[in-house]
């Protein structure tokens, strides 16, 4: 089954403790991206990647890191999480090209205390 | 620069009546436009997309949207609301020919009253 898999679904952590949220897709998509969803703000793009070893900042990259060493994986890293990073996070992937829709994971709800 | 404005944060309709969710966009380039739906505690699912072919786009579950360049709008409609349509809907714009930036509207929560 074609899918984007995020793990974990729920994560509670403390300020400053490094964490990684994994994202994997099995559709051979070139494009992958991360979003955070906050009430009243919709989804905002954190980082995106057009291909292996090619990443770029979205609208809200501060406090986050990503890497794209393999085509299928695009982990999101929070080196020193803070409470303002408490949010619902989505990973998505797509083919490159006009009109290619995004395929979303089921989300990771992160709470930083 | 590009932006998306969803004009209503909440819309409430009675079951069986028409649905209208409004979206206006701005983009320096020819846009690709999408509507996604998010049911509670779920990821986002594509409803429909516009990429410069027909201006009236049909999607899943009876939804349609019309691209109006002169009004920079891409409103989502459905003739008759069903209880299962209750969800949050997002209008999305991307650059033509690439995905350097993907911009979401803030979302419209649709309530369907029995």
PDB file of C-alpha atoms in Angstrom:
ATOM      1  CA  UNK A   1       0.000   0.000   0.000  1.00  0.00           C
ATOM      2  CA  UNK A   2       1.286   3.439  -0.994  1.00  0.00           C
ATOM      3  CA  UNK A   3       1.769   5.472   2.144  1.00  0.00           C
ATOM      4  CA  UNK A   4       3.707   7.998   4.171  1.00  0.00           C
ATOM      5  CA  UNK A   5       4.611   6.675   7.614  1.00  0.00           C
ATOM      6  CA  UNK A   6       5.422   8.926  10.530  1.00  0.00           C
ATOM      7  CA  UNK A   7       6.621   7.828  13.920  1.00  0.00           C
ATOM      8  CA  UNK A   8       5.819   8.270  16.698  1.00  0.00           C
ATOM      9  CA  UNK A   9       2.136   9.311  16.611  1.00  0.00           C
ATOM     10  CA  UNK A  10       2.387  10.915  20.037  1.00  0.00           C
ATOM     11  CA  UNK A  11       5.423  12.252  21.844  1.00  0.00           C
ATOM     12  CA  UNK A  12       5.771  14.023  25.173  1.00  0.00           C
ATOM     13  CA  UNK A  13       9.182  15.367  26.049  1.00  0.00           C
ATOM     14  CA  UNK A  14      10.916  18.002  28.150  1.00  0.00           C
ATOM     15  CA  UNK A  15      12.595  21.221  27.133  1.00  0.00           C
ATOM     16  CA  UNK A  16      16.066  20.702  25.708  1.00  0.00           C
ATOM     17  CA  UNK A  17      15.941  16.945  25.136  1.00  0.00           C
ATOM     18  CA  UNK A  18      16.833  16.198  21.529  1.00  0.00           C
ATOM     19  CA  UNK A  19      14.280  14.246  19.541  1.00  0.00           C
ATOM     20  CA  UNK A  20      13.728  12.914  16.046  1.00  0.00           C
ATOM     21  CA  UNK A  21      10.445  12.321  14.245  1.00  0.00           C
ATOM     22  CA  UNK A  22      10.829   9.861  11.404  1.00  0.00           C
ATOM     23  CA  UNK A  23       9.096   9.984   8.033  1.00  0.00           C
ATOM     24  CA  UNK A  24       9.259   7.345   5.333  1.00  0.00           C
ATOM     25  CA  UNK A  25       7.458   6.995   1.990  1.00  0.00           C
ATOM     26  CA  UNK A  26       7.230   3.989  -0.320  1.00  0.00           C
ATOM     27  CA  UNK A  27       6.143   5.762  -3.502  1.00  0.00           C
ATOM     28  CA  UNK A  28       9.584   6.748  -4.840  1.00  0.00           C
ATOM     29  CA  UNK A  29       8.661  10.433  -4.535  1.00  0.00           C
ATOM     30  CA  UNK A  30      11.344  13.041  -5.104  1.00  0.00           C
ATOM     31  CA  UNK A  31       9.690  15.733  -3.000  1.00  0.00           C
ATOM     32  CA  UNK A  32       9.223  15.527   0.761  1.00  0.00           C
ATOM     33  CA  UNK A  33       8.290  18.177   3.278  1.00  0.00           C
ATOM     34  CA  UNK A  34       7.385  18.872   6.893  1.00  0.00           C
ATOM     35  CA  UNK A  35       4.557  21.032   8.251  1.00  0.00           C
ATOM     36  CA  UNK A  36       3.321  22.070  11.627  1.00  0.00           C
ATOM     37  CA  UNK A  37      -0.361  22.638  12.297  1.00  0.00           C
ATOM     38  CA  UNK A  38      -1.482  25.069  14.971  1.00  0.00           C
ATOM     39  CA  UNK A  39      -5.034  26.262  15.742  1.00  0.00           C
ATOM     40  CA  UNK A  40      -5.959  29.331  13.733  1.00  0.00           C
ATOM     41  CA  UNK A  41      -2.758  29.197  11.676  1.00  0.00           C
ATOM     42  CA  UNK A  42      -3.389  26.270   9.333  1.00  0.00           C
ATOM     43  CA  UNK A  43      -0.362  24.301   8.198  1.00  0.00           C
ATOM     44  CA  UNK A  44       2.982  26.023   7.846  1.00  0.00           C
ATOM     45  CA  UNK A  45       5.900  24.565   5.946  1.00  0.00           C
ATOM     46  CA  UNK A  46       9.039  23.907   8.011  1.00  0.00           C
ATOM     47  CA  UNK A  47      11.460  22.365   5.508  1.00  0.00           C
ATOM     48  CA  UNK A  48      11.255  20.683   2.163  1.00  0.00           C
ATOM     49  CA  UNK A  49      13.483  18.526  -0.019  1.00  0.00           C
ATOM     50  CA  UNK A  50      13.464  18.237  -3.793  1.00  0.00           C
ATOM     51  CA  UNK A  51      15.763  15.215  -3.828  1.00  0.00           C
ATOM     52  CA  UNK A  52      18.462  13.359  -1.912  1.00  0.00           C
ATOM     53  CA  UNK A  53      20.900  15.766  -0.243  1.00  0.00           C
ATOM     54  CA  UNK A  54      18.804  18.766  -1.381  1.00  0.00           C
ATOM     55  CA  UNK A  55      16.882  20.535   1.365  1.00  0.00           C
ATOM     56  CA  UNK A  56      15.614  24.064   1.849  1.00  0.00           C
ATOM     57  CA  UNK A  57      13.834  26.180   4.435  1.00  0.00           C
ATOM     58  CA  UNK A  58      10.111  26.720   4.439  1.00  0.00           C
ATOM     59  CA  UNK A  59       8.297  29.454   6.314  1.00  0.00           C
ATOM     60  CA  UNK A  60       9.087  28.403   9.902  1.00  0.00           C
ATOM     61  CA  UNK A  61      12.457  26.582   9.979  1.00  0.00           C
ATOM     62  CA  UNK A  62      13.821  28.010  13.242  1.00  0.00           C
ATOM     63  CA  UNK A  63      14.555  25.321  15.822  1.00  0.00           C
ATOM     64  CA  UNK A  64      14.355  22.439  13.350  1.00  0.00           C
ATOM     65  CA  UNK A  65      16.794  20.420  11.260  1.00  0.00           C
ATOM     66  CA  UNK A  66      16.252  17.869   8.525  1.00  0.00           C
ATOM     67  CA  UNK A  67      18.346  15.516   6.455  1.00  0.00           C
ATOM     68  CA  UNK A  68      17.709  13.578   3.248  1.00  0.00           C
ATOM     69  CA  UNK A  69      20.321  10.861   2.943  1.00  0.00           C
ATOM     70  CA  UNK A  70      17.966   8.411   1.255  1.00  0.00           C
ATOM     71  CA  UNK A  71      15.110   9.093  -1.102  1.00  0.00           C
ATOM     72  CA  UNK A  72      12.489   7.408   1.076  1.00  0.00           C
ATOM     73  CA  UNK A  73      13.363   8.987   4.449  1.00  0.00           C
ATOM     74  CA  UNK A  74      13.121  12.571   5.677  1.00  0.00           C
ATOM     75  CA  UNK A  75      13.516  12.831   9.456  1.00  0.00           C
ATOM     76  CA  UNK A  76      12.716  15.978  11.401  1.00  0.00           C
ATOM     77  CA  UNK A  77      15.159  16.769  14.209  1.00  0.00           C
ATOM     78  CA  UNK A  78      14.591  19.075  17.159  1.00  0.00           C
ATOM     79  CA  UNK A  79      18.018  19.591  18.734  1.00  0.00           C
ATOM     80  CA  UNK A  80      16.727  21.495  21.761  1.00  0.00           C
ATOM     81  CA  UNK A  81      12.923  21.467  21.853  1.00  0.00           C
ATOM     82  CA  UNK A  82      11.064  24.307  23.493  1.00  0.00           C
ATOM     83  CA  UNK A  83       7.396  24.601  24.582  1.00  0.00           C
ATOM     84  CA  UNK A  84       6.563  26.784  21.551  1.00  0.00           C
ATOM     85  CA  UNK A  85       7.287  23.742  19.374  1.00  0.00           C
ATOM     86  CA  UNK A  86       4.326  21.915  20.892  1.00  0.00           C
ATOM     87  CA  UNK A  87       2.243  21.228  17.811  1.00  0.00           C
ATOM     88  CA  UNK A  88       0.845  18.668  15.389  1.00  0.00           C
ATOM     89  CA  UNK A  89       3.414  17.765  12.741  1.00  0.00           C
ATOM     90  CA  UNK A  90       2.801  16.309   9.290  1.00  0.00           C
ATOM     91  CA  UNK A  91       5.181  14.853   6.775  1.00  0.00           C
ATOM     92  CA  UNK A  92       4.182  14.771   3.108  1.00  0.00           C
ATOM     93  CA  UNK A  93       5.623  13.585  -0.180  1.00  0.00           C
ATOM     94  CA  UNK A  94       4.863  13.943  -3.867  1.00  0.00           C
ATOM     95  CA  UNK A  95       6.241  13.571  -7.333  1.00  0.00           C
ATOM     96  CA  UNK A  96       7.844  16.674  -8.770  1.00  0.00           C
ATOM     97  CA  UNK A  97       5.816  18.443 -11.407  1.00  0.00           C
ATOM     98  CA  UNK A  98       2.879  20.734 -11.795  1.00  0.00           C
ATOM     99  CA  UNK A  99      -0.237  19.519 -10.082  1.00  0.00           C
ATOM    100  CA  UNK A 100       1.289  16.563  -8.274  1.00  0.00           C
ATOM    101  CA  UNK A 101      -0.682  16.214  -5.055  1.00  0.00           C
ATOM    102  CA  UNK A 102       0.881  15.840  -1.643  1.00  0.00           C
ATOM    103  CA  UNK A 103       0.451  12.557   0.213  1.00  0.00           C
ATOM    104  CA  UNK A 104       0.357  13.076   3.974  1.00  0.00           C
ATOM    105  CA  UNK A 105       1.301  10.956   6.939  1.00  0.00           C
ATOM    106  CA  UNK A 106      -1.107  10.622   9.848  1.00  0.00           C
ATOM    107  CA  UNK A 107       0.673  13.192  11.969  1.00  0.00           C
ATOM    108  CA  UNK A 108       2.767  13.355  15.123  1.00  0.00           C
ATOM    109  CA  UNK A 109       1.403  15.192  18.111  1.00  0.00           C
ATOM    110  CA  UNK A 110       4.338  16.638  20.043  1.00  0.00           C
ATOM    111  CA  UNK A 111       4.124  18.126  23.526  1.00  0.00           C
ATOM    112  CA  UNK A 112       7.155  19.857  25.007  1.00  0.00           C
ATOM    113  CA  UNK A 113       6.910  20.640  28.729  1.00  0.00           C
TER     114      UNK A 113
ATOM    115  CA  UNK B   1       5.241  35.823  -2.981  1.00  0.00           C
ATOM    116  CA  UNK B   2       2.079  33.809  -2.684  1.00  0.00           C
ATOM    117  CA  UNK B   3      -0.733  33.695  -0.174  1.00  0.00           C
ATOM    118  CA  UNK B   4      -4.067  32.054   0.440  1.00  0.00           C
ATOM    119  CA  UNK B   5      -7.055  33.535   2.241  1.00  0.00           C
ATOM    120  CA  UNK B   6      -9.885  31.333   3.410  1.00  0.00           C
ATOM    121  CA  UNK B   7     -12.636  33.792   4.094  1.00  0.00           C
ATOM    122  CA  UNK B   8     -14.536  31.805   6.716  1.00  0.00           C
ATOM    123  CA  UNK B   9     -12.989  29.981   9.656  1.00  0.00           C
ATOM    124  CA  UNK B  10     -16.302  28.201  10.397  1.00  0.00           C
ATOM    125  CA  UNK B  11     -19.239  27.337   8.169  1.00  0.00           C
ATOM    126  CA  UNK B  12     -22.415  25.693   9.376  1.00  0.00           C
ATOM    127  CA  UNK B  13     -24.987  24.138   7.012  1.00  0.00           C
ATOM    128  CA  UNK B  14     -27.963  21.838   7.369  1.00  0.00           C
ATOM    129  CA  UNK B  15     -27.768  18.346   5.954  1.00  0.00           C
ATOM    130  CA  UNK B  16     -28.990  18.325   2.353  1.00  0.00           C
ATOM    131  CA  UNK B  17     -28.282  22.022   1.702  1.00  0.00           C
ATOM    132  CA  UNK B  18     -25.484  23.433  -0.487  1.00  0.00           C
ATOM    133  CA  UNK B  19     -21.956  23.968   0.759  1.00  0.00           C
ATOM    134  CA  UNK B  20     -19.763  26.944  -0.217  1.00  0.00           C
ATOM    135  CA  UNK B  21     -16.239  27.291   1.187  1.00  0.00           C
ATOM    136  CA  UNK B  22     -14.426  30.359  -0.064  1.00  0.00           C
ATOM    137  CA  UNK B  23     -10.763  30.713  -1.028  1.00  0.00           C
ATOM    138  CA  UNK B  24      -8.865  33.615  -2.569  1.00  0.00           C
ATOM    139  CA  UNK B  25      -5.215  33.421  -3.566  1.00  0.00           C
ATOM    140  CA  UNK B  26      -2.388  35.574  -4.742  1.00  0.00           C
ATOM    141  CA  UNK B  27       0.598  34.324  -6.678  1.00  0.00           C
ATOM    142  CA  UNK B  28       3.255  35.906  -8.851  1.00  0.00           C
ATOM    143  CA  UNK B  29       3.205  32.852 -11.089  1.00  0.00           C
ATOM    144  CA  UNK B  30       0.587  30.624 -12.623  1.00  0.00           C
ATOM    145  CA  UNK B  31      -0.673  28.771  -9.574  1.00  0.00           C
ATOM    146  CA  UNK B  32      -1.569  25.192  -8.922  1.00  0.00           C
ATOM    147  CA  UNK B  33      -4.465  25.123  -6.482  1.00  0.00           C
ATOM    148  CA  UNK B  34      -5.730  22.322  -4.290  1.00  0.00           C
ATOM    149  CA  UNK B  35      -8.391  21.595  -1.711  1.00  0.00           C
ATOM    150  CA  UNK B  36      -7.622  19.104   1.044  1.00  0.00           C
ATOM    151  CA  UNK B  37      -9.917  17.743   3.732  1.00  0.00           C
ATOM    152  CA  UNK B  38      -8.934  16.735   7.265  1.00  0.00           C
ATOM    153  CA  UNK B  39     -11.285  14.646   9.362  1.00  0.00           C
ATOM    154  CA  UNK B  40     -10.762  14.674  13.137  1.00  0.00           C
ATOM    155  CA  UNK B  41      -7.539  12.972  14.202  1.00  0.00           C
ATOM    156  CA  UNK B  42      -6.673  12.115  10.617  1.00  0.00           C
ATOM    157  CA  UNK B  43      -4.154  13.235   8.026  1.00  0.00           C
ATOM    158  CA  UNK B  44      -5.048  15.338   5.018  1.00  0.00           C
ATOM    159  CA  UNK B  45      -6.730  13.911   1.944  1.00  0.00           C
ATOM    160  CA  UNK B  46      -6.799  15.478  -1.506  1.00  0.00           C
ATOM    161  CA  UNK B  47     -10.275  16.546  -2.638  1.00  0.00           C
ATOM    162  CA  UNK B  48      -9.410  18.129  -5.983  1.00  0.00           C
ATOM    163  CA  UNK B  49      -6.797  20.153  -7.854  1.00  0.00           C
ATOM    164  CA  UNK B  50      -6.505  22.823 -10.549  1.00  0.00           C
ATOM    165  CA  UNK B  51      -3.411  22.976 -12.753  1.00  0.00           C
ATOM    166  CA  UNK B  52      -4.421  25.147 -15.773  1.00  0.00           C
ATOM    167  CA  UNK B  53      -6.703  22.808 -17.654  1.00  0.00           C
ATOM    168  CA  UNK B  54     -10.478  23.083 -17.191  1.00  0.00           C
ATOM    169  CA  UNK B  55     -11.486  25.875 -14.837  1.00  0.00           C
ATOM    170  CA  UNK B  56     -14.279  23.804 -13.281  1.00  0.00           C
ATOM    171  CA  UNK B  57     -12.703  20.961 -11.387  1.00  0.00           C
ATOM    172  CA  UNK B  58     -14.547  17.938 -10.058  1.00  0.00           C
ATOM    173  CA  UNK B  59     -13.265  16.093  -7.023  1.00  0.00           C
ATOM    174  CA  UNK B  60     -14.195  13.234  -4.775  1.00  0.00           C
ATOM    175  CA  UNK B  61     -17.414  12.914  -2.762  1.00  0.00           C
ATOM    176  CA  UNK B  62     -19.355  15.301  -5.030  1.00  0.00           C
ATOM    177  CA  UNK B  63     -17.197  18.373  -4.427  1.00  0.00           C
ATOM    178  CA  UNK B  64     -16.352  20.874  -7.166  1.00  0.00           C
ATOM    179  CA  UNK B  65     -14.279  24.034  -7.402  1.00  0.00           C
ATOM    180  CA  UNK B  66     -14.102  26.756 -10.025  1.00  0.00           C
ATOM    181  CA  UNK B  67     -10.905  28.632 -10.817  1.00  0.00           C
ATOM    182  CA  UNK B  68     -11.660  32.307 -11.577  1.00  0.00           C
ATOM    183  CA  UNK B  69      -8.523  34.139 -12.550  1.00  0.00           C
ATOM    184  CA  UNK B  70     -10.194  37.547 -12.730  1.00  0.00           C
ATOM    185  CA  UNK B  71     -11.396  37.179  -9.134  1.00  0.00           C
ATOM    186  CA  UNK B  72      -8.324  35.210  -7.932  1.00  0.00           C
ATOM    187  CA  UNK B  73     -10.704  32.744  -6.361  1.00  0.00           C
ATOM    188  CA  UNK B  74     -11.010  28.993  -6.061  1.00  0.00           C
ATOM    189  CA  UNK B  75     -14.196  28.376  -4.079  1.00  0.00           C
ATOM    190  CA  UNK B  76     -15.241  24.844  -3.103  1.00  0.00           C
ATOM    191  CA  UNK B  77     -18.874  23.786  -3.516  1.00  0.00           C
ATOM    192  CA  UNK B  78     -21.111  20.790  -3.050  1.00  0.00           C
ATOM    193  CA  UNK B  79     -24.820  20.715  -3.970  1.00  0.00           C
ATOM    194  CA  UNK B  80     -25.998  18.767  -0.943  1.00  0.00           C
ATOM    195  CA  UNK B  81     -24.154  18.392   2.365  1.00  0.00           C
ATOM    196  CA  UNK B  82     -23.870  15.031   4.075  1.00  0.00           C
ATOM    197  CA  UNK B  83     -23.101  14.428   7.738  1.00  0.00           C
ATOM    198  CA  UNK B  84     -19.832  12.774   6.749  1.00  0.00           C
ATOM    199  CA  UNK B  85     -18.677  16.075   5.179  1.00  0.00           C
ATOM    200  CA  UNK B  86     -18.117  17.569   8.631  1.00  0.00           C
ATOM    201  CA  UNK B  87     -14.370  18.215   8.692  1.00  0.00           C
ATOM    202  CA  UNK B  88     -11.775  20.927   8.213  1.00  0.00           C
ATOM    203  CA  UNK B  89     -10.978  22.035   4.667  1.00  0.00           C
ATOM    204  CA  UNK B  90      -7.754  23.621   3.473  1.00  0.00           C
ATOM    205  CA  UNK B  91      -7.097  25.602   0.319  1.00  0.00           C
ATOM    206  CA  UNK B  92      -3.493  25.290  -0.897  1.00  0.00           C
ATOM    207  CA  UNK B  93      -1.433  27.123  -3.526  1.00  0.00           C
ATOM    208  CA  UNK B  94       1.922  26.115  -4.978  1.00  0.00           C
ATOM    209  CA  UNK B  95       4.244  27.611  -7.570  1.00  0.00           C
ATOM    210  CA  UNK B  96       3.844  26.547 -11.147  1.00  0.00           C
ATOM    211  CA  UNK B  97       6.359  23.912 -12.127  1.00  0.00           C
ATOM    212  CA  UNK B  98       7.815  23.269  -8.732  1.00  0.00           C
ATOM    213  CA  UNK B  99       7.253  22.872  -5.045  1.00  0.00           C
ATOM    214  CA  UNK B 100       9.662  25.373  -3.604  1.00  0.00           C
ATOM    215  CA  UNK B 101       6.927  26.701  -1.341  1.00  0.00           C
ATOM    216  CA  UNK B 102       3.559  25.280  -0.446  1.00  0.00           C
ATOM    217  CA  UNK B 103       1.151  27.720   1.188  1.00  0.00           C
ATOM    218  CA  UNK B 104      -1.946  26.624   3.105  1.00  0.00           C
ATOM    219  CA  UNK B 105      -4.941  28.659   4.079  1.00  0.00           C
ATOM    220  CA  UNK B 106      -5.849  28.673   7.760  1.00  0.00           C
ATOM    221  CA  UNK B 107      -8.659  26.208   7.180  1.00  0.00           C
ATOM    222  CA  UNK B 108     -12.458  26.251   7.299  1.00  0.00           C
ATOM    223  CA  UNK B 109     -14.283  23.998   9.749  1.00  0.00           C
ATOM    224  CA  UNK B 110     -17.491  22.720   8.228  1.00  0.00           C
ATOM    225  CA  UNK B 111     -20.298  21.779  10.589  1.00  0.00           C
ATOM    226  CA  UNK B 112     -23.250  19.825   9.208  1.00  0.00           C
ATOM    227  CA  UNK B 113     -26.433  20.022  11.249  1.00  0.00           C
ATOM    228  CA  UNK B 114     -28.857  17.085  11.072  1.00  0.00           C
TER     229      UNK B 114
END
